[in-house]
């Protein structure tokens, strides 16, 4: 062990391994476990990728340039840490204490930062030569300038007064985030989901908010000069809310049509409708053959819903939950399924007769950062689909058509399995 110019202890790779291994035993309840307490340690350049440091205390430590992709830091104390340029892709940082932390230039693509705390913290600065024997306390806001949060989840996170200049939040989820007073000047929030976020006195000057979902977001006191607000999605109109009862009735008629084999009711027509006021009222219904082309359905809960042969072409399905849904033969050409939940859903061909069937189609669909673990997409048409960041772990893809798909940062997707 040595002391660096920062006044922090520098551990050898062997020492780090002993501490992390003992902590992983502690987390899993195995013998020999011990919680990791790594305060004021210099871990610059350390390789911690995929390790489990849940509930660890690494306050005021330095991780400059550390390799931490896929690390689990859930509920960890990272108060005042220096994580600049760290590789935190896919990291788990739910409810982590990041007050006063510096993440300038860090890569947090697809990380889960749900309820993480980036607020102001009083950071202890060791003397360069005297180390911890002479400490100066400095108040510092969260520093996230030029960080990458593409496809990440920051729902309920606390970013009040944080400095987030020119950071990239493309296709990120910031639902219910507290961002009052934060500096997001020149940040990229295109396609981000900000439902219910608090943005009082937030600086969005020069920011890109194109196609961002801003339901329940009051930008009245925010600074938006020069911001790109093209295509932002606001709350459902009073007319859409007033039509909710009628739309539910259409869905119930579709359900009846399915149950009676077509003798009663009829398939629902939702083309171009804003279905967001229905929230979870369609969950589990039989909606086979319904049409929702160009509909706004972001955030709806359709868990376990029957959607055989349904048509969604061009619909906005961002953040929708289709977990365990039966969508055999569904048409989803050109839809936006960014950050959708497709876990366990069935998208196999739908038999029409003894000799005919129709395949589920995702042609040119945007399926970025979706959860598709365990989904069955055997025989589906995915030609031209944007699948960047989507998790296909344990999914089935045999016979799927995957011409010209975009696969950057996907998980569990093997072109050989689709052959």
mmCIF file of C-alpha atoms in Angstrom:
data_model
loop_
_atom_site.group_PDB
_atom_site.id
_atom_site.type_symbol
_atom_site.label_atom_id
_atom_site.label_comp_id
_atom_site.label_asym_id
_atom_site.label_seq_id
_atom_site.Cartn_x
_atom_site.Cartn_y
_atom_site.Cartn_z
ATOM 1 C CA UNK A 1 0.000 0.000 0.000
ATOM 2 C CA UNK A 2 1.272 3.500 -0.893
ATOM 3 C CA UNK A 3 0.019 7.070 -0.457
ATOM 4 C CA UNK A 4 -0.579 9.046 -3.671
ATOM 5 C CA UNK A 5 -0.383 12.786 -4.272
ATOM 6 C CA UNK A 6 -4.107 12.959 -3.603
ATOM 7 C CA UNK A 7 -3.438 11.931 -0.009
ATOM 8 C CA UNK A 8 -5.328 8.668 -0.516
ATOM 9 C CA UNK A 9 -4.130 5.101 -0.014
ATOM 10 C CA UNK A 10 -3.229 3.217 -3.187
ATOM 11 C CA UNK A 11 -4.068 -0.468 -2.961
ATOM 12 C CA UNK A 12 -2.425 -3.199 -5.004
ATOM 13 C CA UNK A 13 -4.591 -5.376 -7.284
ATOM 14 C CA UNK A 14 -4.131 -8.224 -4.804
ATOM 15 C CA UNK A 15 -5.366 -6.137 -1.880
ATOM 16 C CA UNK A 16 -8.377 -4.989 -3.903
ATOM 17 C CA UNK A 17 -9.245 -8.577 -4.799
ATOM 18 C CA UNK A 18 -9.126 -9.699 -1.160
ATOM 19 C CA UNK A 19 -11.415 -6.871 -0.050
ATOM 20 C CA UNK A 20 -13.909 -7.258 -2.897
ATOM 21 C CA UNK A 21 -14.055 -11.055 -2.571
ATOM 22 C CA UNK A 22 -14.715 -10.769 1.170
ATOM 23 C CA UNK A 23 -17.485 -8.262 0.458
ATOM 24 C CA UNK A 24 -19.118 -10.554 -2.108
ATOM 25 C CA UNK A 25 -19.144 -13.299 0.518
ATOM 26 C CA UNK A 26 -20.693 -10.815 2.947
ATOM 27 C CA UNK A 27 -23.458 -9.941 0.471
ATOM 28 C CA UNK A 28 -24.288 -13.585 -0.224
ATOM 29 C CA UNK A 29 -24.089 -14.611 3.434
ATOM 30 C CA UNK A 30 -21.153 -16.968 2.954
ATOM 31 C CA UNK A 31 -18.511 -17.628 5.642
ATOM 32 C CA UNK A 32 -15.557 -15.270 5.732
ATOM 33 C CA UNK A 33 -17.544 -12.322 4.480
ATOM 34 C CA UNK A 34 -16.812 -8.748 5.482
ATOM 35 C CA UNK A 35 -18.400 -5.498 4.317
ATOM 36 C CA UNK A 36 -16.050 -3.398 2.193
ATOM 37 C CA UNK A 37 -15.070 -0.066 3.786
ATOM 38 C CA UNK A 38 -12.821 1.673 1.283
ATOM 39 C CA UNK A 39 -12.922 5.321 2.339
ATOM 40 C CA UNK A 40 -10.268 7.696 0.959
ATOM 41 C CA UNK A 41 -8.739 5.038 -1.278
ATOM 42 C CA UNK A 42 -7.154 5.590 -4.698
ATOM 43 C CA UNK A 43 -8.637 3.016 -7.071
ATOM 44 C CA UNK A 44 -7.734 4.811 -10.290
ATOM 45 C CA UNK A 45 -7.700 2.426 -13.239
ATOM 46 C CA UNK A 46 -8.862 -0.530 -11.118
ATOM 47 C CA UNK A 47 -10.708 -3.374 -12.841
ATOM 48 C CA UNK A 48 -13.985 -3.911 -10.951
ATOM 49 C CA UNK A 49 -16.138 -4.893 -13.921
ATOM 50 C CA UNK A 50 -19.030 -7.160 -12.978
ATOM 51 C CA UNK A 51 -18.182 -7.235 -9.264
ATOM 52 C CA UNK A 52 -20.761 -7.008 -6.484
ATOM 53 C CA UNK A 53 -20.217 -4.100 -4.091
ATOM 54 C CA UNK A 54 -23.816 -3.758 -2.927
ATOM 55 C CA UNK A 55 -23.986 -1.649 0.284
ATOM 56 C CA UNK A 56 -20.220 -1.011 0.235
ATOM 57 C CA UNK A 57 -18.811 2.260 1.614
ATOM 58 C CA UNK A 58 -16.243 3.808 -0.728
ATOM 59 C CA UNK A 59 -16.707 7.433 0.368
ATOM 60 C CA UNK A 60 -14.300 10.037 -1.048
ATOM 61 C CA UNK A 61 -12.353 7.443 -3.032
ATOM 62 C CA UNK A 62 -10.927 7.961 -6.506
ATOM 63 C CA UNK A 63 -12.031 5.757 -9.429
ATOM 64 C CA UNK A 64 -10.587 7.897 -12.204
ATOM 65 C CA UNK A 65 -10.665 5.790 -15.381
ATOM 66 C CA UNK A 66 -11.697 2.641 -13.501
ATOM 67 C CA UNK A 67 -13.216 -0.285 -15.420
ATOM 68 C CA UNK A 68 -16.584 -0.821 -13.713
ATOM 69 C CA UNK A 69 -18.917 -2.021 -16.464
ATOM 70 C CA UNK A 70 -21.726 -4.137 -15.019
ATOM 71 C CA UNK A 71 -20.687 -3.495 -11.413
ATOM 72 C CA UNK A 72 -23.349 -3.737 -8.709
ATOM 73 C CA UNK A 73 -23.226 -0.695 -6.418
ATOM 74 C CA UNK A 74 -26.817 -0.793 -5.240
ATOM 75 C CA UNK A 75 -27.248 1.327 -2.084
ATOM 76 C CA UNK A 76 -23.480 1.860 -2.000
ATOM 77 C CA UNK A 77 -22.052 4.990 -0.380
ATOM 78 C CA UNK A 78 -20.065 6.882 -3.028
ATOM 79 C CA UNK A 79 -20.263 10.221 -1.211
ATOM 80 C CA UNK A 80 -17.676 12.628 -2.639
ATOM 81 C CA UNK A 81 -16.125 10.016 -4.933
ATOM 82 C CA UNK A 82 -14.155 10.935 -8.042
ATOM 83 C CA UNK A 83 -15.486 8.766 -10.877
ATOM 84 C CA UNK A 84 -14.442 10.919 -13.795
ATOM 85 C CA UNK A 85 -14.061 8.990 -17.060
ATOM 86 C CA UNK A 86 -14.984 5.736 -15.285
ATOM 87 C CA UNK A 87 -16.554 2.985 -17.398
ATOM 88 C CA UNK A 88 -19.883 2.329 -15.654
ATOM 89 C CA UNK A 89 -21.827 0.932 -18.596
ATOM 90 C CA UNK A 90 -24.715 -1.215 -17.405
ATOM 91 C CA UNK A 91 -23.821 -0.586 -13.753
ATOM 92 C CA UNK A 92 -26.422 -1.044 -11.013
ATOM 93 C CA UNK A 93 -26.489 2.072 -8.849
ATOM 94 C CA UNK A 94 -30.040 1.990 -7.496
ATOM 95 C CA UNK A 95 -30.417 4.188 -4.410
ATOM 96 C CA UNK A 96 -26.663 4.849 -4.399
ATOM 97 C CA UNK A 97 -25.408 7.843 -2.398
ATOM 98 C CA UNK A 98 -23.522 9.957 -4.949
ATOM 99 C CA UNK A 99 -23.797 13.302 -3.179
ATOM 100 C CA UNK A 100 -20.934 15.576 -4.141
ATOM 101 C CA UNK A 101 -19.534 12.935 -6.490
ATOM 102 C CA UNK A 102 -17.726 13.811 -9.704
ATOM 103 C CA UNK A 103 -18.701 11.820 -12.802
ATOM 104 C CA UNK A 104 -17.347 14.137 -15.487
ATOM 105 C CA UNK A 105 -16.941 12.237 -18.724
ATOM 106 C CA UNK A 106 -18.030 8.940 -17.157
ATOM 107 C CA UNK A 107 -19.863 6.417 -19.315
ATOM 108 C CA UNK A 108 -23.097 5.292 -17.624
ATOM 109 C CA UNK A 109 -24.869 4.012 -20.725
ATOM 110 C CA UNK A 110 -27.720 1.656 -19.794
ATOM 111 C CA UNK A 111 -26.897 1.988 -16.094
ATOM 112 C CA UNK A 112 -29.690 1.726 -13.525
ATOM 113 C CA UNK A 113 -29.552 4.801 -11.292
ATOM 114 C CA UNK A 114 -33.099 4.591 -9.948
ATOM 115 C CA UNK A 115 -33.420 6.892 -6.893
ATOM 116 C CA UNK A 116 -29.687 7.654 -6.925
ATOM 117 C CA UNK A 117 -28.740 10.808 -5.003
ATOM 118 C CA UNK A 118 -26.534 13.382 -6.774
ATOM 119 C CA UNK A 119 -27.274 16.352 -4.520
ATOM 120 C CA UNK A 120 -24.804 18.759 -2.926
ATOM 121 C CA UNK A 121 -22.421 17.187 -0.430
ATOM 122 C CA UNK A 122 -19.668 18.421 1.844
ATOM 123 C CA UNK A 123 -16.548 16.699 0.575
ATOM 124 C CA UNK A 124 -13.385 16.165 2.637
ATOM 125 C CA UNK A 125 -10.210 17.088 0.717
ATOM 126 C CA UNK A 126 -6.997 15.516 2.152
ATOM 127 C CA UNK A 127 -3.810 17.588 2.206
ATOM 128 C CA UNK A 128 -1.562 16.668 -0.788
ATOM 129 C CA UNK A 129 1.394 15.755 1.431
ATOM 130 C CA UNK A 130 -0.047 15.407 4.943
ATOM 131 C CA UNK A 131 -2.924 13.262 3.711
ATOM 132 C CA UNK A 132 -5.802 12.611 6.102
ATOM 133 C CA UNK A 133 -3.922 14.270 8.952
ATOM 134 C CA UNK A 134 -4.977 17.633 7.486
ATOM 135 C CA UNK A 135 -8.415 17.700 5.863
ATOM 136 C CA UNK A 136 -10.312 20.640 4.356
ATOM 137 C CA UNK A 137 -14.074 20.362 3.891
ATOM 138 C CA UNK A 138 -15.520 21.680 0.656
ATOM 139 C CA UNK A 139 -19.177 21.953 -0.341
ATOM 140 C CA UNK A 140 -19.631 20.521 -3.817
ATOM 141 C CA UNK A 141 -22.659 19.815 -6.002
ATOM 142 C CA UNK A 142 -22.905 16.660 -8.073
ATOM 143 C CA UNK A 143 -20.671 17.056 -11.123
ATOM 144 C CA UNK A 144 -21.876 15.128 -14.161
ATOM 145 C CA UNK A 145 -20.667 17.337 -17.004
ATOM 146 C CA UNK A 146 -20.107 15.534 -20.331
ATOM 147 C CA UNK A 147 -21.217 12.218 -18.832
ATOM 148 C CA UNK A 148 -22.973 9.617 -20.981
ATOM 149 C CA UNK A 149 -26.353 8.327 -19.760
ATOM 150 C CA UNK A 150 -27.661 6.944 -23.065
ATOM 151 C CA UNK A 151 -30.451 4.446 -22.390
ATOM 152 C CA UNK A 152 -29.929 4.711 -18.623
ATOM 153 C CA UNK A 153 -32.660 4.715 -15.969
ATOM 154 C CA UNK A 154 -32.687 7.582 -13.461
ATOM 155 C CA UNK A 155 -36.296 7.351 -12.296
ATOM 156 C CA UNK A 156 -36.783 9.168 -8.997
ATOM 157 C CA UNK A 157 -33.147 10.254 -8.898
ATOM 158 C CA UNK A 158 -32.152 13.455 -7.106
ATOM 159 C CA UNK A 159 -30.238 15.847 -9.346
ATOM 160 C CA UNK A 160 -31.165 19.104 -7.620
ATOM 161 C CA UNK A 161 -28.514 21.780 -8.310
ATOM 162 C CA UNK A 162 -26.250 19.261 -10.043
ATOM 163 C CA UNK A 163 -23.960 20.383 -12.860
ATOM 164 C CA UNK A 164 -24.875 18.266 -15.911
ATOM 165 C CA UNK A 165 -23.501 20.462 -18.690
ATOM 166 C CA UNK A 166 -23.450 18.868 -22.165
ATOM 167 C CA UNK A 167 -24.237 15.368 -20.875
ATOM 168 C CA UNK A 168 -25.977 12.816 -23.101
ATOM 169 C CA UNK A 169 -29.343 11.493 -21.852
ATOM 170 C CA UNK A 170 -30.589 10.156 -25.211
ATOM 171 C CA UNK A 171 -33.454 7.652 -24.727
ATOM 172 C CA UNK A 172 -32.946 7.840 -20.967
ATOM 173 C CA UNK A 173 -35.729 7.461 -18.383
ATOM 174 C CA UNK A 174 -35.932 10.304 -15.852
ATOM 175 C CA UNK A 175 -39.465 9.713 -14.607
ATOM 176 C CA UNK A 176 -40.121 11.586 -11.385
ATOM 177 C CA UNK A 177 -36.541 12.833 -11.199
ATOM 178 C CA UNK A 178 -35.901 15.881 -9.037
ATOM 179 C CA UNK A 179 -33.872 18.270 -11.179
ATOM 180 C CA UNK A 180 -34.662 21.676 -9.697
ATOM 181 C CA UNK A 181 -31.819 24.121 -10.161
ATOM 182 C CA UNK A 182 -29.718 21.658 -12.168
ATOM 183 C CA UNK A 183 -27.557 22.948 -15.004
ATOM 184 C CA UNK A 184 -28.423 20.941 -18.129
ATOM 185 C CA UNK A 185 -27.174 23.548 -20.582
ATOM 186 C CA UNK A 186 -26.388 21.986 -23.981
ATOM 187 C CA UNK A 187 -27.380 18.523 -22.700
ATOM 188 C CA UNK A 188 -28.870 15.988 -25.100
ATOM 189 C CA UNK A 189 -32.237 14.723 -23.821
ATOM 190 C CA UNK A 190 -33.654 13.648 -27.167
ATOM 191 C CA UNK A 191 -36.245 10.919 -26.715
ATOM 192 C CA UNK A 192 -35.832 11.006 -22.935
ATOM 193 C CA UNK A 193 -38.808 10.190 -20.725
ATOM 194 C CA UNK A 194 -39.222 12.909 -18.106
ATOM 195 C CA UNK A 195 -42.754 12.154 -16.909
ATOM 196 C CA UNK A 196 -43.406 13.982 -13.641
ATOM 197 C CA UNK A 197 -39.881 15.375 -13.338
ATOM 198 C CA UNK A 198 -39.380 18.488 -11.196
ATOM 199 C CA UNK A 199 -37.559 21.151 -13.238
ATOM 200 C CA UNK A 200 -38.116 24.406 -11.325
ATOM 201 C CA UNK A 201 -35.268 26.821 -12.210
ATOM 202 C CA UNK A 202 -33.544 24.118 -14.239
ATOM 203 C CA UNK A 203 -31.249 25.386 -16.995
ATOM 204 C CA UNK A 204 -32.153 23.772 -20.333
ATOM 205 C CA UNK A 205 -30.573 26.509 -22.472
ATOM 206 C CA UNK A 206 -29.309 25.032 -25.739
ATOM 207 C CA UNK A 207 -30.430 21.547 -24.682
ATOM 208 C CA UNK A 208 -31.886 19.055 -27.140
ATOM 209 C CA UNK A 209 -35.306 17.965 -25.850
ATOM 210 C CA UNK A 210 -36.650 16.818 -29.214
ATOM 211 C CA UNK A 211 -39.253 14.041 -28.894
ATOM 212 C CA UNK A 212 -38.815 13.998 -25.125
ATOM 213 C CA UNK A 213 -41.807 12.847 -23.083
ATOM 214 C CA UNK A 214 -42.672 15.676 -20.691
ATOM 215 C CA UNK A 215 -46.008 14.588 -19.253
ATOM 216 C CA UNK A 216 -46.653 16.484 -16.027
ATOM 217 C CA UNK A 217 -43.497 18.595 -16.418
ATOM 218 C CA UNK A 218 -43.883 22.308 -15.669
ATOM 219 C CA UNK A 219 -41.158 24.230 -17.501
ATOM 220 C CA UNK A 220 -42.671 27.606 -16.550
ATOM 221 C CA UNK A 221 -39.722 28.598 -14.345
ATOM 222 C CA UNK A 222 -37.081 26.640 -16.280
ATOM 223 C CA UNK A 223 -34.637 28.364 -18.639
ATOM 224 C CA UNK A 224 -35.256 27.041 -22.140
ATOM 225 C CA UNK A 225 -33.708 29.692 -24.407
ATOM 226 C CA UNK A 226 -32.280 28.011 -27.499
ATOM 227 C CA UNK A 227 -33.570 24.576 -26.466
ATOM 228 C CA UNK A 228 -34.840 22.242 -29.170
ATOM 229 C CA UNK A 229 -38.377 21.320 -28.068
ATOM 230 C CA UNK A 230 -39.482 19.891 -31.426
ATOM 231 C CA UNK A 231 -41.808 16.917 -31.083
ATOM 232 C CA UNK A 232 -41.906 16.923 -27.281
ATOM 233 C CA UNK A 233 -44.850 14.996 -25.870
ATOM 234 C CA UNK A 234 -46.928 16.744 -23.218
ATOM 235 C CA UNK A 235 -49.794 15.488 -21.063
ATOM 236 C CA UNK A 236 -52.907 13.980 -22.695
ATOM 237 C CA UNK A 237 -55.370 16.634 -23.820
ATOM 238 C CA UNK A 238 -58.637 17.172 -21.914
ATOM 239 C CA UNK A 239 -60.389 15.641 -24.929
ATOM 240 C CA UNK A 240 -58.267 12.469 -24.680
ATOM 241 C CA UNK A 241 -59.001 12.200 -20.961
ATOM 242 C CA UNK A 242 -62.727 12.700 -21.601
ATOM 243 C CA UNK A 243 -62.684 9.897 -24.180
ATOM 244 C CA UNK A 244 -61.107 7.354 -21.815
ATOM 245 C CA UNK A 245 -64.417 5.749 -20.841
ATOM 246 C CA UNK A 246 -65.432 5.344 -24.478
ATOM 247 C CA UNK A 247 -62.049 3.783 -25.338
ATOM 248 C CA UNK A 248 -62.333 1.311 -22.471
ATOM 249 C CA UNK A 249 -65.774 0.343 -23.777
ATOM 250 C CA UNK A 250 -64.233 -0.388 -27.184
ATOM 251 C CA UNK A 251 -61.637 -2.599 -25.527
ATOM 252 C CA UNK A 252 -64.302 -4.452 -23.561
ATOM 253 C CA UNK A 253 -66.221 -5.043 -26.812
ATOM 254 C CA UNK A 254 -63.032 -6.507 -28.326
ATOM 255 C CA UNK A 255 -62.631 -8.750 -25.286
ATOM 256 C CA UNK A 256 -66.242 -9.950 -25.677
ATOM 257 C CA UNK A 257 -65.691 -10.585 -29.394
ATOM 258 C CA UNK A 258 -62.757 -12.858 -28.564
ATOM 259 C CA UNK A 259 -64.599 -14.694 -25.803
ATOM 260 C CA UNK A 260 -67.688 -15.397 -27.937
ATOM 261 C CA UNK A 261 -65.813 -16.383 -31.070
ATOM 262 C CA UNK A 262 -67.043 -13.293 -32.909
ATOM 263 C CA UNK A 263 -70.714 -13.705 -32.093
ATOM 264 C CA UNK A 264 -70.798 -10.558 -29.947
ATOM 265 C CA UNK A 265 -68.727 -7.369 -29.800
ATOM 266 C CA UNK A 266 -66.156 -6.398 -32.405
ATOM 267 C CA UNK A 267 -62.400 -5.665 -32.771
ATOM 268 C CA UNK A 268 -61.429 -2.295 -31.335
ATOM 269 C CA UNK A 269 -60.310 0.586 -33.548
ATOM 270 C CA UNK A 270 -57.772 2.834 -31.786
ATOM 271 C CA UNK A 271 -55.927 4.294 -34.792
ATOM 272 C CA UNK A 272 -54.380 7.667 -33.897
ATOM 273 C CA UNK A 273 -55.891 7.660 -30.398
ATOM 274 C CA UNK A 274 -54.092 8.792 -27.234
ATOM 275 C CA UNK A 275 -54.550 5.810 -24.937
ATOM 276 C CA UNK A 276 -52.338 7.033 -22.093
ATOM 277 C CA UNK A 277 -55.323 7.899 -19.819
ATOM 278 C CA UNK A 278 -56.177 4.166 -19.789
ATOM 279 C CA UNK A 279 -52.958 3.388 -17.821
ATOM 280 C CA UNK A 280 -53.543 -0.262 -16.765
ATOM 281 C CA UNK A 281 -57.171 -0.724 -17.795
ATOM 282 C CA UNK A 282 -56.264 -2.881 -20.810
ATOM 283 C CA UNK A 283 -54.105 -5.252 -18.792
ATOM 284 C CA UNK A 284 -54.941 -8.922 -19.376
ATOM 285 C CA UNK A 285 -57.782 -8.263 -21.853
ATOM 286 C CA UNK A 286 -58.305 -10.196 -25.057
ATOM 287 C CA UNK A 287 -57.621 -7.632 -27.760
ATOM 288 C CA UNK A 288 -56.857 -9.881 -30.720
ATOM 289 C CA UNK A 289 -57.154 -8.143 -34.116
ATOM 290 C CA UNK A 290 -57.433 -4.667 -32.599
ATOM 291 C CA UNK A 291 -55.952 -1.794 -34.579
ATOM 292 C CA UNK A 292 -53.883 0.931 -32.915
ATOM 293 C CA UNK A 293 -51.920 2.320 -35.852
ATOM 294 C CA UNK A 294 -50.205 5.590 -34.970
ATOM 295 C CA UNK A 295 -51.648 5.476 -31.445
ATOM 296 C CA UNK A 296 -49.953 7.039 -28.417
ATOM 297 C CA UNK A 297 -49.557 4.233 -25.889
ATOM 298 C CA UNK A 298 -46.365 5.056 -24.037
ATOM 299 C CA UNK A 299 -46.184 3.753 -20.499
ATOM 300 C CA UNK A 300 -49.330 1.583 -20.720
ATOM 301 C CA UNK A 301 -49.452 -1.662 -18.761
ATOM 302 C CA UNK A 302 -50.481 -4.490 -21.115
ATOM 303 C CA UNK A 303 -49.065 -7.322 -19.005
ATOM 304 C CA UNK A 304 -50.523 -10.658 -20.124
ATOM 305 C CA UNK A 305 -52.769 -9.037 -22.728
ATOM 306 C CA UNK A 306 -53.870 -11.083 -25.763
ATOM 307 C CA UNK A 307 -52.786 -9.171 -28.866
ATOM 308 C CA UNK A 308 -52.765 -11.832 -31.567
ATOM 309 C CA UNK A 309 -52.886 -10.196 -34.980
ATOM 310 C CA UNK A 310 -53.096 -6.695 -33.481
ATOM 311 C CA UNK A 311 -51.814 -3.797 -35.589
ATOM 312 C CA UNK A 312 -49.582 -1.135 -34.054
ATOM 313 C CA UNK A 313 -47.784 0.226 -37.141
ATOM 314 C CA UNK A 314 -46.262 3.651 -36.401
ATOM 315 C CA UNK A 315 -47.474 3.712 -32.777
ATOM 316 C CA UNK A 316 -45.513 5.283 -29.913
ATOM 317 C CA UNK A 317 -45.007 2.449 -27.431
ATOM 318 C CA UNK A 318 -42.103 3.881 -25.440
ATOM 319 C CA UNK A 319 -41.922 2.420 -21.946
ATOM 320 C CA UNK A 320 -44.926 0.160 -22.562
ATOM 321 C CA UNK A 321 -45.190 -3.065 -20.559
ATOM 322 C CA UNK A 322 -45.936 -6.090 -22.740
ATOM 323 C CA UNK A 323 -44.580 -8.595 -20.246
ATOM 324 C CA UNK A 324 -45.975 -12.102 -20.891
ATOM 325 C CA UNK A 325 -48.294 -10.735 -23.598
ATOM 326 C CA UNK A 326 -49.390 -13.013 -26.452
ATOM 327 C CA UNK A 327 -48.677 -10.946 -29.566
ATOM 328 C CA UNK A 328 -48.418 -13.692 -32.158
ATOM 329 C CA UNK A 329 -48.617 -12.234 -35.644
ATOM 330 C CA UNK A 330 -48.771 -8.654 -34.359
ATOM 331 C CA UNK A 331 -47.710 -5.892 -36.738
ATOM 332 C CA UNK A 332 -45.309 -3.401 -35.186
ATOM 333 C CA UNK A 333 -43.633 -1.904 -38.227
ATOM 334 C CA UNK A 334 -42.093 1.489 -37.493
ATOM 335 C CA UNK A 335 -43.182 1.538 -33.840
ATOM 336 C CA UNK A 336 -41.137 3.119 -31.063
ATOM 337 C CA UNK A 337 -40.542 0.526 -28.331
ATOM 338 C CA UNK A 338 -37.664 2.323 -26.628
ATOM 339 C CA UNK A 339 -37.244 1.053 -23.037
ATOM 340 C CA UNK A 340 -40.310 -1.187 -23.383
ATOM 341 C CA UNK A 341 -40.759 -4.294 -21.232
ATOM 342 C CA UNK A 342 -41.101 -7.288 -23.571
ATOM 343 C CA UNK A 343 -40.003 -9.955 -21.095
ATOM 344 C CA UNK A 344 -41.611 -13.324 -21.720
ATOM 345 C CA UNK A 345 -43.818 -11.973 -24.516
ATOM 346 C CA UNK A 346 -44.674 -14.160 -27.520
ATOM 347 C CA UNK A 347 -44.109 -12.767 -31.023
ATOM 348 C CA UNK A 348 -44.191 -15.989 -33.030
ATOM 349 C CA UNK A 349 -46.228 -16.437 -36.256
ATOM 350 C CA UNK A 350 -50.016 -16.614 -35.866
ATOM 351 C CA UNK A 351 -51.697 -19.588 -37.617
ATOM 352 C CA UNK A 352 -54.548 -18.466 -39.889
ATOM 353 C CA UNK A 353 -55.418 -21.892 -41.261
ATOM 354 C CA UNK A 354 -53.896 -25.329 -41.628
ATOM 355 C CA UNK A 355 -51.558 -23.990 -44.323
ATOM 356 C CA UNK A 356 -51.282 -20.248 -43.684
ATOM 357 C CA UNK A 357 -49.749 -18.114 -40.951
ATOM 358 C CA UNK A 358 -48.686 -14.502 -40.517
ATOM 359 C CA UNK A 359 -45.432 -13.500 -38.888
ATOM 360 C CA UNK A 360 -45.031 -10.830 -36.233
ATOM 361 C CA UNK A 361 -43.313 -7.838 -37.817
ATOM 362 C CA UNK A 362 -40.935 -5.283 -36.296
ATOM 363 C CA UNK A 363 -39.679 -3.884 -39.597
ATOM 364 C CA UNK A 364 -37.842 -0.599 -39.035
ATOM 365 C CA UNK A 365 -39.059 -0.520 -35.427
ATOM 366 C CA UNK A 366 -37.108 1.298 -32.746
ATOM 367 C CA UNK A 367 -36.541 -1.214 -29.949
ATOM 368 C CA UNK A 368 -33.695 0.580 -28.188
ATOM 369 C CA UNK A 369 -32.818 -0.392 -24.612
ATOM 370 C CA UNK A 370 -35.887 -2.614 -24.305
ATOM 371 C CA UNK A 371 -36.048 -5.607 -21.968
ATOM 372 C CA UNK A 372 -36.714 -8.684 -24.079
ATOM 373 C CA UNK A 373 -35.368 -11.367 -21.762
ATOM 374 C CA UNK A 374 -37.141 -14.663 -22.352
ATOM 375 C CA UNK A 375 -39.228 -13.277 -25.214
ATOM 376 C CA UNK A 376 -40.106 -15.644 -28.061
ATOM 377 C CA UNK A 377 -39.409 -13.950 -31.400
ATOM 378 C CA UNK A 378 -39.021 -17.146 -33.412
ATOM 379 C CA UNK A 379 -39.931 -16.427 -37.029
ATOM 380 C CA UNK A 380 -40.434 -12.695 -36.412
ATOM 381 C CA UNK A 381 -39.478 -10.111 -39.027
ATOM 382 C CA UNK A 382 -36.932 -7.679 -37.574
ATOM 383 C CA UNK A 383 -35.556 -6.285 -40.835
ATOM 384 C CA UNK A 384 -34.187 -2.758 -40.442
ATOM 385 C CA UNK A 385 -35.003 -2.645 -36.721
ATOM 386 C CA UNK A 386 -32.913 -0.557 -34.338
ATOM 387 C CA UNK A 387 -32.133 -2.986 -31.511
ATOM 388 C CA UNK A 388 -29.305 -1.035 -29.897
ATOM 389 C CA UNK A 389 -28.965 -1.736 -26.191
ATOM 390 C CA UNK A 390 -31.819 -4.265 -26.130
ATOM 391 C CA UNK A 391 -31.447 -7.239 -23.769
ATOM 392 C CA UNK A 392 -32.295 -10.539 -25.497
ATOM 393 C CA UNK A 393 -30.927 -12.818 -22.769
ATOM 394 C CA UNK A 394 -32.671 -16.231 -22.921
ATOM 395 C CA UNK A 395 -34.890 -15.085 -25.774
ATOM 396 C CA UNK A 396 -35.741 -17.295 -28.748
ATOM 397 C CA UNK A 397 -34.884 -16.036 -32.228
ATOM 398 C CA UNK A 398 -34.788 -19.127 -34.440
ATOM 399 C CA UNK A 399 -35.976 -18.376 -37.958
ATOM 400 C CA UNK A 400 -36.207 -14.624 -37.347
ATOM 401 C CA UNK A 401 -35.411 -12.342 -40.278
ATOM 402 C CA UNK A 402 -32.718 -9.884 -39.178
ATOM 403 C CA UNK A 403 -31.515 -8.077 -42.282
ATOM 404 C CA UNK A 404 -29.941 -4.659 -41.669
ATOM 405 C CA UNK A 405 -30.606 -4.657 -37.934
ATOM 406 C CA UNK A 406 -28.626 -2.346 -35.635
ATOM 407 C CA UNK A 407 -27.101 -4.369 -32.819
ATOM 408 C CA UNK A 408 -24.694 -2.069 -30.977
ATOM 409 C CA UNK A 409 -24.541 -2.871 -27.239
ATOM 410 C CA UNK A 410 -27.257 -5.540 -27.412
ATOM 411 C CA UNK A 411 -27.134 -8.381 -24.902
ATOM 412 C CA UNK A 412 -27.834 -12.039 -25.666
ATOM 413 C CA UNK A 413 -28.420 -11.487 -29.376
ATOM 414 C CA UNK A 414 -26.687 -14.035 -31.615
ATOM 415 C CA UNK A 415 -27.201 -13.844 -35.366
ATOM 416 C CA UNK A 416 -26.519 -17.570 -35.508
ATOM 417 C CA UNK A 417 -29.584 -18.193 -33.350
ATOM 418 C CA UNK A 418 -31.711 -16.357 -35.893
ATOM 419 C CA UNK A 419 -30.530 -18.524 -38.779
#
